[in-house]
PDB file of C-alpha atoms in Angstrom:
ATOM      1  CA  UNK S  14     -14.214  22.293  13.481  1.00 53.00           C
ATOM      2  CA  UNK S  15     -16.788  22.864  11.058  1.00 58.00           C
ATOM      3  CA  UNK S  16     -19.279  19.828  10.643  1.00 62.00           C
ATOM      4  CA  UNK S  17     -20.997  21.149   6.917  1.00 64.00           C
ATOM      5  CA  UNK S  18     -19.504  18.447   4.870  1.00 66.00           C
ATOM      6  CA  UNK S  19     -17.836  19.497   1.797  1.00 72.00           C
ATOM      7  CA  UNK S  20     -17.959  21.986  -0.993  1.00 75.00           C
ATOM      8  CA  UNK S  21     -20.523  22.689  -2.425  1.00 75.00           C
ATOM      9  CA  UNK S  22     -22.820  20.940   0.465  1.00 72.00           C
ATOM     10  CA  UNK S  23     -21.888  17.455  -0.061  1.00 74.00           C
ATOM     11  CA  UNK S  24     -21.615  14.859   2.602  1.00 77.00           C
ATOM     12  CA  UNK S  25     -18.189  14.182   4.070  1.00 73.00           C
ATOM     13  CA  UNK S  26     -17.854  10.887   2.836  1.00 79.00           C
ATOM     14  CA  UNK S  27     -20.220   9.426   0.188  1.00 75.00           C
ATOM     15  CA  UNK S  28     -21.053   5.745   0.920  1.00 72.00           C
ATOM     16  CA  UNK S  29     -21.868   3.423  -2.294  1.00 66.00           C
ATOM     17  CA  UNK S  30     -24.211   0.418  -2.060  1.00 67.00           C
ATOM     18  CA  UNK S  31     -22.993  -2.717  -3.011  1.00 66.00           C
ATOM     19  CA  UNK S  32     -23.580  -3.252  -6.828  1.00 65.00           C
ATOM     20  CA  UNK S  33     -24.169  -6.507  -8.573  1.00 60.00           C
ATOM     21  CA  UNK S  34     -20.278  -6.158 -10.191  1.00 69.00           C
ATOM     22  CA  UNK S  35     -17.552  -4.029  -9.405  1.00 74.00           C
ATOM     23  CA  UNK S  36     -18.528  -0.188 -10.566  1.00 81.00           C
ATOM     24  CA  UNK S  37     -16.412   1.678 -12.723  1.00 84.00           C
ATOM     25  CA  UNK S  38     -14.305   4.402 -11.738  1.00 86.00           C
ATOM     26  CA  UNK S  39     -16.159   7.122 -14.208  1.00 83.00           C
ATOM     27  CA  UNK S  40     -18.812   6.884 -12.167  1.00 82.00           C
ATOM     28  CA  UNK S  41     -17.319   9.512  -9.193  1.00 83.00           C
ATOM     29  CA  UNK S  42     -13.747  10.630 -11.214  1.00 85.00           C
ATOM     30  CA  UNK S  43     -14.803  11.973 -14.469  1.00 85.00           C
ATOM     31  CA  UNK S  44     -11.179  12.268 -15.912  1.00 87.00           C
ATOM     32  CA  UNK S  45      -8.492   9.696 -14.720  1.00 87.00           C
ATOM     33  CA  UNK S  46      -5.984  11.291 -12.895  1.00 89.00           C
ATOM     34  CA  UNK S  47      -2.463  10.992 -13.161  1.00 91.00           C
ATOM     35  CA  UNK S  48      -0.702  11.259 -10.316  1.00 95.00           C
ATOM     36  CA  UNK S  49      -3.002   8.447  -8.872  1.00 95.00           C
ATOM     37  CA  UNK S  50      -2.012   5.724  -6.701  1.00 97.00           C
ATOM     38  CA  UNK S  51      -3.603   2.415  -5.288  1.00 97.00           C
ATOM     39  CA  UNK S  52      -2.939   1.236  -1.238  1.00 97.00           C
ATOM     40  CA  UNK S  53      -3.436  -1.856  -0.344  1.00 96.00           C
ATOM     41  CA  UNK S  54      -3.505  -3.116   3.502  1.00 93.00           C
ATOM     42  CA  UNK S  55      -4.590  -5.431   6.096  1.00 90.00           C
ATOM     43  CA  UNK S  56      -8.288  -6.630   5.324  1.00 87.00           C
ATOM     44  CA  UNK S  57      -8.261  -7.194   1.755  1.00 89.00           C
ATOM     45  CA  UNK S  58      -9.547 -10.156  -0.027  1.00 87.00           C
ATOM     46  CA  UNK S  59      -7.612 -11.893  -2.550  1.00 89.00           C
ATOM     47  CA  UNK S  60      -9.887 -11.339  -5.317  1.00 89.00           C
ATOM     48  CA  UNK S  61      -9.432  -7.302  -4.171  1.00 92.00           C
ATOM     49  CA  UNK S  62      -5.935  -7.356  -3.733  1.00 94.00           C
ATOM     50  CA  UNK S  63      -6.063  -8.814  -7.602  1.00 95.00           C
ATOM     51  CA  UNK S  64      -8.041  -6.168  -8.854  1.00 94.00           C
ATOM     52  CA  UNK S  65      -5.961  -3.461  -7.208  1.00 95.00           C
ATOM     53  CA  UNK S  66      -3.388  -4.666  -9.092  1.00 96.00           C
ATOM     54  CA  UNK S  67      -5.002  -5.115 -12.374  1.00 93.00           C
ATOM     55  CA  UNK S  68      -6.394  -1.187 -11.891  1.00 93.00           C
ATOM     56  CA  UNK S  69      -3.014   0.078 -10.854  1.00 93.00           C
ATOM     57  CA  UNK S  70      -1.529  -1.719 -14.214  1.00 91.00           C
ATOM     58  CA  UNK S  71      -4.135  -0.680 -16.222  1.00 89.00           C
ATOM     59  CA  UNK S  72      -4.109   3.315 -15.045  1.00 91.00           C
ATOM     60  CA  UNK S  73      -0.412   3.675 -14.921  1.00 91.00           C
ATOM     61  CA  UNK S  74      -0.180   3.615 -10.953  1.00 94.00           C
ATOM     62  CA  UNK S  75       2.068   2.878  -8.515  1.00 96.00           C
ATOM     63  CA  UNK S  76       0.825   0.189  -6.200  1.00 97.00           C
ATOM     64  CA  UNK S  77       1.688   0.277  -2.521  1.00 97.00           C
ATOM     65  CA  UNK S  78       1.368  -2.715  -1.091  1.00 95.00           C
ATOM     66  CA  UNK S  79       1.839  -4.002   2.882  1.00 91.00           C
ATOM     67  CA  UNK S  80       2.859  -7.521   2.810  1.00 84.00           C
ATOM     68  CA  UNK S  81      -0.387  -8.888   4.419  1.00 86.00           C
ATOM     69  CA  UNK S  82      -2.125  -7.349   1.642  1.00 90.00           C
ATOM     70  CA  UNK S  83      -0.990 -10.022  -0.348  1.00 88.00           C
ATOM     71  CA  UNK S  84      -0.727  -7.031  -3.951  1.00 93.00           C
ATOM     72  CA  UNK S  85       3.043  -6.852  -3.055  1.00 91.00           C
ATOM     73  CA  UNK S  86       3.683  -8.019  -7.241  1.00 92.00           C
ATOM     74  CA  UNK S  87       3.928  -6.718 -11.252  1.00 93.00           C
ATOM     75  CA  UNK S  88       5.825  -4.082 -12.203  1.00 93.00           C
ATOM     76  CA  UNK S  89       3.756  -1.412 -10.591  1.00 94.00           C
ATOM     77  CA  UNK S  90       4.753  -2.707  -6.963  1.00 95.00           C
ATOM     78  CA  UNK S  91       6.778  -0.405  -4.753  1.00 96.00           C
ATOM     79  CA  UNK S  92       7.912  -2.787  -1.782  1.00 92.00           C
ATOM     80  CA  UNK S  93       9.984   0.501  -0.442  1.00 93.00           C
ATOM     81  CA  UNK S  94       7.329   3.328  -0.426  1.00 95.00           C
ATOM     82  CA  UNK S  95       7.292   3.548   3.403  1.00 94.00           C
ATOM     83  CA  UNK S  96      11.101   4.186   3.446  1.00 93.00           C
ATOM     84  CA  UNK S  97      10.376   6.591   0.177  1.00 96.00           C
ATOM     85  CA  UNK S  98       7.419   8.104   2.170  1.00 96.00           C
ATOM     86  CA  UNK S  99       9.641   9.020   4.923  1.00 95.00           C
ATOM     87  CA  UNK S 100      11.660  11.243   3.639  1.00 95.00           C
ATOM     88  CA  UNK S 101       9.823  14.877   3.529  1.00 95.00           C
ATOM     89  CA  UNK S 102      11.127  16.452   0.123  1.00 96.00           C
ATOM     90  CA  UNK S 103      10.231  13.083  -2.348  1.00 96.00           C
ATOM     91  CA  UNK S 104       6.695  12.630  -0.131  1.00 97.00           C
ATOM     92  CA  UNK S 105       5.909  16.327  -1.250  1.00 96.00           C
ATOM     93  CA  UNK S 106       7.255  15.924  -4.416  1.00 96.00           C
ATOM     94  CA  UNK S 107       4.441  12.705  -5.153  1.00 97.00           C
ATOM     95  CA  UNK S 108       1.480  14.283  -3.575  1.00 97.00           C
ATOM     96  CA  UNK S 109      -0.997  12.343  -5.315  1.00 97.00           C
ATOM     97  CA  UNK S 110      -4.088  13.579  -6.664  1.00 96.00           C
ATOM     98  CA  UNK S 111      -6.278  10.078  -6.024  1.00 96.00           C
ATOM     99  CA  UNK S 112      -5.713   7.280  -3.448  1.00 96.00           C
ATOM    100  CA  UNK S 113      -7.574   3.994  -3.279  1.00 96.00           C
ATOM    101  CA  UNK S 114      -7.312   2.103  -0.181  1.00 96.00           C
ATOM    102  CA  UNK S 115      -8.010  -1.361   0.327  1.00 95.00           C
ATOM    103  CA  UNK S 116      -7.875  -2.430   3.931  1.00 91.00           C
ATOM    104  CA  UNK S 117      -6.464  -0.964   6.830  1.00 91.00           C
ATOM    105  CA  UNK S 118      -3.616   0.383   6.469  1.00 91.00           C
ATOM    106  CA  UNK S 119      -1.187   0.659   9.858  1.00 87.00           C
ATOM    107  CA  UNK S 120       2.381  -0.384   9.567  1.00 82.00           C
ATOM    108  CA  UNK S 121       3.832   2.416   8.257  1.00 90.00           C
ATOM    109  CA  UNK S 122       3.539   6.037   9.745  1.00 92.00           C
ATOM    110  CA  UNK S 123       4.474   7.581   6.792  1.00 95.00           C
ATOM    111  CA  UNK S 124       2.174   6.209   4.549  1.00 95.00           C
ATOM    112  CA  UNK S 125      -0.605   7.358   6.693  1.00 95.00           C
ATOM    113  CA  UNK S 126       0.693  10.445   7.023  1.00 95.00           C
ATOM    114  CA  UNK S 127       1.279  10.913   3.161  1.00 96.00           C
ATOM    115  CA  UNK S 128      -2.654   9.481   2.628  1.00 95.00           C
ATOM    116  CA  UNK S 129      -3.534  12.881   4.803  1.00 94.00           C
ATOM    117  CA  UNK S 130      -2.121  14.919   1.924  1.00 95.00           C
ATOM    118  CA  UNK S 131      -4.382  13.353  -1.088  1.00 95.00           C
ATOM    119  CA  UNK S 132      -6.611  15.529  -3.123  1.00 95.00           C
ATOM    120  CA  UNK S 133      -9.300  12.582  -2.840  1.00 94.00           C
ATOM    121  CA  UNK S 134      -8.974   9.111  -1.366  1.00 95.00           C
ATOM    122  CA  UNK S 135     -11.697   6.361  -2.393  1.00 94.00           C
ATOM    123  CA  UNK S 136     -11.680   3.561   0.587  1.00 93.00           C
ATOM    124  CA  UNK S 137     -12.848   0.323  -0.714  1.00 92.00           C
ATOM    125  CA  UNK S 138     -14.813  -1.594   2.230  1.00 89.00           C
ATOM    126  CA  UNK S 139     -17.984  -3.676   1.757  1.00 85.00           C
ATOM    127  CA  UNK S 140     -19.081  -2.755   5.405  1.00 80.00           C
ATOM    128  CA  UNK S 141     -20.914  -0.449   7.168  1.00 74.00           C
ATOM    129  CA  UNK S 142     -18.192   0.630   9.818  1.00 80.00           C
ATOM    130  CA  UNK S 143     -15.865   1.039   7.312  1.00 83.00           C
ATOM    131  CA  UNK S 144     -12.448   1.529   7.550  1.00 85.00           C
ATOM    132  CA  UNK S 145     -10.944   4.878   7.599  1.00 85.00           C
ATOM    133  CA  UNK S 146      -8.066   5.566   9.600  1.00 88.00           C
ATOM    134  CA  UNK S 147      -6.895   8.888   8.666  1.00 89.00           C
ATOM    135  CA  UNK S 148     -10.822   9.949   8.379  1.00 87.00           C
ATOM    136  CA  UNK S 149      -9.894  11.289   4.602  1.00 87.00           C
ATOM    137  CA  UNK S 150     -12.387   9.117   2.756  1.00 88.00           C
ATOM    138  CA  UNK S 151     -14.385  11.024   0.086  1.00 89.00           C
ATOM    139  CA  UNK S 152     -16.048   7.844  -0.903  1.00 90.00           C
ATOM    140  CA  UNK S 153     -16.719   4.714   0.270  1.00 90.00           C
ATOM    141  CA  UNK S 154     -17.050   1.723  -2.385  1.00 90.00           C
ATOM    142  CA  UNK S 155     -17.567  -1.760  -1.693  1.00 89.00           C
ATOM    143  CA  UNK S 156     -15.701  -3.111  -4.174  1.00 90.00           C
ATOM    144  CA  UNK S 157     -12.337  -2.312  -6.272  1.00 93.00           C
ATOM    145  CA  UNK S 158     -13.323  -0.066  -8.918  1.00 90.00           C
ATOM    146  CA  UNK S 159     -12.782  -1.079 -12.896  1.00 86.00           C
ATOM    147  CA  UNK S 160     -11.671   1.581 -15.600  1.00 83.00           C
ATOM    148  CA  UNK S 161     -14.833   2.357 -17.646  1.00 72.00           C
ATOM    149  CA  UNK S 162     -14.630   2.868 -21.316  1.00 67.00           C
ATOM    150  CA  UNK S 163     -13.666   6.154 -21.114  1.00 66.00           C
ATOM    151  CA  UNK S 164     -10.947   5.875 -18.408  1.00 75.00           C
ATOM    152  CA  UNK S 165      -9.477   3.019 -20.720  1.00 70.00           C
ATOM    153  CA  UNK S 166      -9.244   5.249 -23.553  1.00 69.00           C
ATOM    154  CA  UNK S 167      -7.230   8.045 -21.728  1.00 69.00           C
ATOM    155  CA  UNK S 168      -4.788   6.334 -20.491  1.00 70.00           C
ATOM    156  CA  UNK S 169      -4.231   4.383 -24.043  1.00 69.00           C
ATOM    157  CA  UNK S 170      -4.240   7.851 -25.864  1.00 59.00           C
ATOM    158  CA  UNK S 171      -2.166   9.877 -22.682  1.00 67.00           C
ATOM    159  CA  UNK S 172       1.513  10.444 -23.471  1.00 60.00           C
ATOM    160  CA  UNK S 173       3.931   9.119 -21.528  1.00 60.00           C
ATOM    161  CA  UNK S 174       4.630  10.769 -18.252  1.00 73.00           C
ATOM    162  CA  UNK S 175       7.058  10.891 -15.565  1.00 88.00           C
ATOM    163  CA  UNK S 176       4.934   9.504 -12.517  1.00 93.00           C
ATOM    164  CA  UNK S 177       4.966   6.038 -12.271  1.00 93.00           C
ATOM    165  CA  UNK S 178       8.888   6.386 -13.953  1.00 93.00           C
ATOM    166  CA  UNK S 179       9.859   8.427 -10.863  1.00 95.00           C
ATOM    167  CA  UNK S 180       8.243   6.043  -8.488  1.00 96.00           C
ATOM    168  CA  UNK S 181       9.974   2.940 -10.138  1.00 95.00           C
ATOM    169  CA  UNK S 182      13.229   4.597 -10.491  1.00 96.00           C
ATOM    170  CA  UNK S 183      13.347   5.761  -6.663  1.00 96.00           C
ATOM    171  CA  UNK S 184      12.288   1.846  -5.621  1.00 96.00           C
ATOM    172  CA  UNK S 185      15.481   0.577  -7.921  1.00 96.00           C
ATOM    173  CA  UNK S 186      17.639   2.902  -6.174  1.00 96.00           C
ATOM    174  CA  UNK S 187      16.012   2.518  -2.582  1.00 95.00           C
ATOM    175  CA  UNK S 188      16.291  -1.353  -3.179  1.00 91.00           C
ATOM    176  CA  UNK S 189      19.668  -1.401  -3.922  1.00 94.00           C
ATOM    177  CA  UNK S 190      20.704   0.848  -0.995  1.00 93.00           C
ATOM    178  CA  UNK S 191      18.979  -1.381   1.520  1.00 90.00           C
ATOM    179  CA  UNK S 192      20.215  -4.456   0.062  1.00 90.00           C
ATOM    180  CA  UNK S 193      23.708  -3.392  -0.224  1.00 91.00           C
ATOM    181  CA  UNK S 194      23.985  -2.574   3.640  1.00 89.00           C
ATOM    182  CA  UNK S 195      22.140  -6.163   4.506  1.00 88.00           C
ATOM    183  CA  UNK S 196      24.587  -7.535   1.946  1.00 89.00           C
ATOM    184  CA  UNK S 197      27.378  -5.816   3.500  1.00 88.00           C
ATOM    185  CA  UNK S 198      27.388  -7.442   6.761  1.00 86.00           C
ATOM    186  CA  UNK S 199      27.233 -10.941   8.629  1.00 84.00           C
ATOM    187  CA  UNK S 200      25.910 -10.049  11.880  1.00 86.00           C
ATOM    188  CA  UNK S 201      22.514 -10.712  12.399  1.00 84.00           C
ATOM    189  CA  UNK S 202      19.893  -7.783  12.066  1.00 82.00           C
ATOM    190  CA  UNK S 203      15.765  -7.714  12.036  1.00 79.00           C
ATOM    191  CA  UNK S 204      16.197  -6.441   8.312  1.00 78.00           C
ATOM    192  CA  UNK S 205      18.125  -8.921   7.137  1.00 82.00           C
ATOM    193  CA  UNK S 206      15.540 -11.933   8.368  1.00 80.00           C
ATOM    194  CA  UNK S 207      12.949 -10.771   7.571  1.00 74.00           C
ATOM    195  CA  UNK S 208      14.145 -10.350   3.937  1.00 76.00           C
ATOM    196  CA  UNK S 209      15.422 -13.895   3.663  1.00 77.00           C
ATOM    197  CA  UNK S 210      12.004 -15.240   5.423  1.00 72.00           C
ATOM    198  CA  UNK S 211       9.978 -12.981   3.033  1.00 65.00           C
ATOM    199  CA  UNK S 212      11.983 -14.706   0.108  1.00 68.00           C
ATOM    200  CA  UNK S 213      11.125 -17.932   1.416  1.00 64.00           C
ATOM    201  CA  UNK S 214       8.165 -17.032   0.775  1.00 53.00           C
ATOM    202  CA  UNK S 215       4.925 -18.483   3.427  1.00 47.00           C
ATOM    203  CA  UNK S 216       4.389 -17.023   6.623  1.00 44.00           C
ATOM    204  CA  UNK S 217       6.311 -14.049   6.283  1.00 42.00           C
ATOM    205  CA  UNK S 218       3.529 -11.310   6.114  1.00 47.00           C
ATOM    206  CA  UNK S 219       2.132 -12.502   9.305  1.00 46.00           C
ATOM    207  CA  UNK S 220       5.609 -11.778  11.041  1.00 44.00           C
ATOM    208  CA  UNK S 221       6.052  -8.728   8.769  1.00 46.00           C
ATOM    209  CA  UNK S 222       3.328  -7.891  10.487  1.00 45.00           C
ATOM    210  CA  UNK S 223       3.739  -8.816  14.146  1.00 44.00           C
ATOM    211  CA  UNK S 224       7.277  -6.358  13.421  1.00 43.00           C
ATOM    212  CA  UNK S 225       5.922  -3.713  11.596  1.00 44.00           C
ATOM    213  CA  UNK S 226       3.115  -3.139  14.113  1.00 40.00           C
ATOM    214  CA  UNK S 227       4.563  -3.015  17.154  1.00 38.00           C
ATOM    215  CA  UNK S 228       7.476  -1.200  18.960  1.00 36.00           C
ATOM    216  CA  UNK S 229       9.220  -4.186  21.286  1.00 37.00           C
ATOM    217  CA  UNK S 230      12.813  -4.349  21.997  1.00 40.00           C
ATOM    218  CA  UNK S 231      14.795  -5.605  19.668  1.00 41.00           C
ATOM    219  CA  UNK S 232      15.964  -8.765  21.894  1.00 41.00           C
ATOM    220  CA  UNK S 233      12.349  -9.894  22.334  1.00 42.00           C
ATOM    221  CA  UNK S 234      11.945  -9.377  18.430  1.00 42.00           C
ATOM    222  CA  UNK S 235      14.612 -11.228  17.840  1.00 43.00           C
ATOM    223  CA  UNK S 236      14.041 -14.123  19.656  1.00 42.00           C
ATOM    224  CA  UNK S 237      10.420 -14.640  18.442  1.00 43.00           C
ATOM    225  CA  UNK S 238      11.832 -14.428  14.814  1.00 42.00           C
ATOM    226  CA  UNK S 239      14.712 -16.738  15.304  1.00 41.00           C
ATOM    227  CA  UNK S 240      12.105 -19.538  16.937  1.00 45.00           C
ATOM    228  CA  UNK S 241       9.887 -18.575  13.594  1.00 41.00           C
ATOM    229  CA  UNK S 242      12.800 -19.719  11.235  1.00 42.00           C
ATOM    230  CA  UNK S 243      14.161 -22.541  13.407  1.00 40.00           C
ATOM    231  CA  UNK S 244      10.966 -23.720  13.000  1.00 42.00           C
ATOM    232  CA  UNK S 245      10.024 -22.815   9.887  1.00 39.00           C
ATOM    233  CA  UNK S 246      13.339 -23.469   7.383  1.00 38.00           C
ATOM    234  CA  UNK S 247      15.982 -23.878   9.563  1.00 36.00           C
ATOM    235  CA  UNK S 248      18.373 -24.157   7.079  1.00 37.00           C
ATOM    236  CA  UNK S 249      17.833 -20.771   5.037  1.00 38.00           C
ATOM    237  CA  UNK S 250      17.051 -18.326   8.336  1.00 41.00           C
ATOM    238  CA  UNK S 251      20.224 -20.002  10.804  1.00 37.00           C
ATOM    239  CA  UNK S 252      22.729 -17.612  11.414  1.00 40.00           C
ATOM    240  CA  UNK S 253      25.752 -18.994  10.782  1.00 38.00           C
TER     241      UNK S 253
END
């Protein structure tokens, strides 16, 4: 493979030094895209996983959010996107034009595999060794971006568009599927605990988490979840 950088004979990936406040996002995007979208993973601080959420509000974006990224709220969240992401034709269909990534993202295959297809991905890491897992990074930023002046102004004056509408519409609709099959049954299933122990709020990233990132049997999950609730509120995660 080539090792020349860019276009136009930039660097691969552009590192920024850490500023004394949060830089705005006119500083590397000119224009405010569209079709742009904000990641958040594994890593993030609270006060980034706020201001991912406050950009993606303020831009228009969807906000994709693993559960131990702790951004998984407002009406921008899309708790489904993994399930979305995994189907070829509506991945294609919302190839975004700008990702920003906070943290590592890992759980889901076809996130990272959709991140490959951006026409630009900012990573926001304050360190050195950043973190870059599908090596896509254009720019590296230490801290969650702000919309400048400018950028605040477009997307006040743009008209409305379908983008963010198609990505909350296909949550509603994913949502309701995969609730209406863990409604629709008694037995016991990995889905369905993990939704009540994520309602209950507490630990329930970390065993999001410990599920989402590894392949084990589903026995051996199931055991280590059921000790988790019997533990943790017996009464909401018993089987009956």
């Amino acid at each position: 493979e080539p090792l020349d950088g860019r276009a136009g004979g930039r660097p691969w990936t552009e590192v920024e030094p850490r500023p004394a406040s949060p830089m705005a996002l006119t500083a590397f995007v000119p224009e405010l895209p569209e079709r742009g979208v904000l990641v958040v993973a594994e890593g993030a601080a609270r006060a980034d996983a706020d201001a991912a959420v406050r950009l993606a509000e303020s831009a228009g974006w969807p906000l994709l959010s693993e559960p131990i990224g702790n951004a998984r709220r407002g009406p921008n969240a899309i708790s489904t996107y993994s399930l979305l992401l995994a189907g070829a034709s509506f991945a294609a269909a919302h190839r975004p034009e700008l990702v920003v990534t906070v943290g590592k993202p890992g759980l889901s295959r076809s996130l990272l595999n959709w991140l490959r297809t951006a026409d630009r991905q900012i990573v926001v890491d304050p360190w050195p060794d950043w973190v870059d897992p599908t090596r896509s990074a254009a720019r590296v930023v230490p801290a969650v971006p702000t919309l400048g002046v400018g950028h605040q102004q477009e997307a006040a004056a743009r008209p409305a568009t379908d983008w963010l509408t198609r990505w909350r519409q296909a949550e509603a609709s994913a949502r309701a599927a995969v609730d209406a099959v863990l409604d629709g049954t008694d037995r016991l299933t990995e889905p369905g605990l993990a939704r009540v122990v994520g309602r209950a709020g507490g630990p329930a990233a970390r065993q999001e988490r410990r599920w989402g990132g590894e392949r084990r049997g589903m026995a051996t999950r199931r055991k280590k979840v059921l000790g988790f609730c019997w533990g943790f509120r017996p009464t909401v995660c018993r089987p009956k």
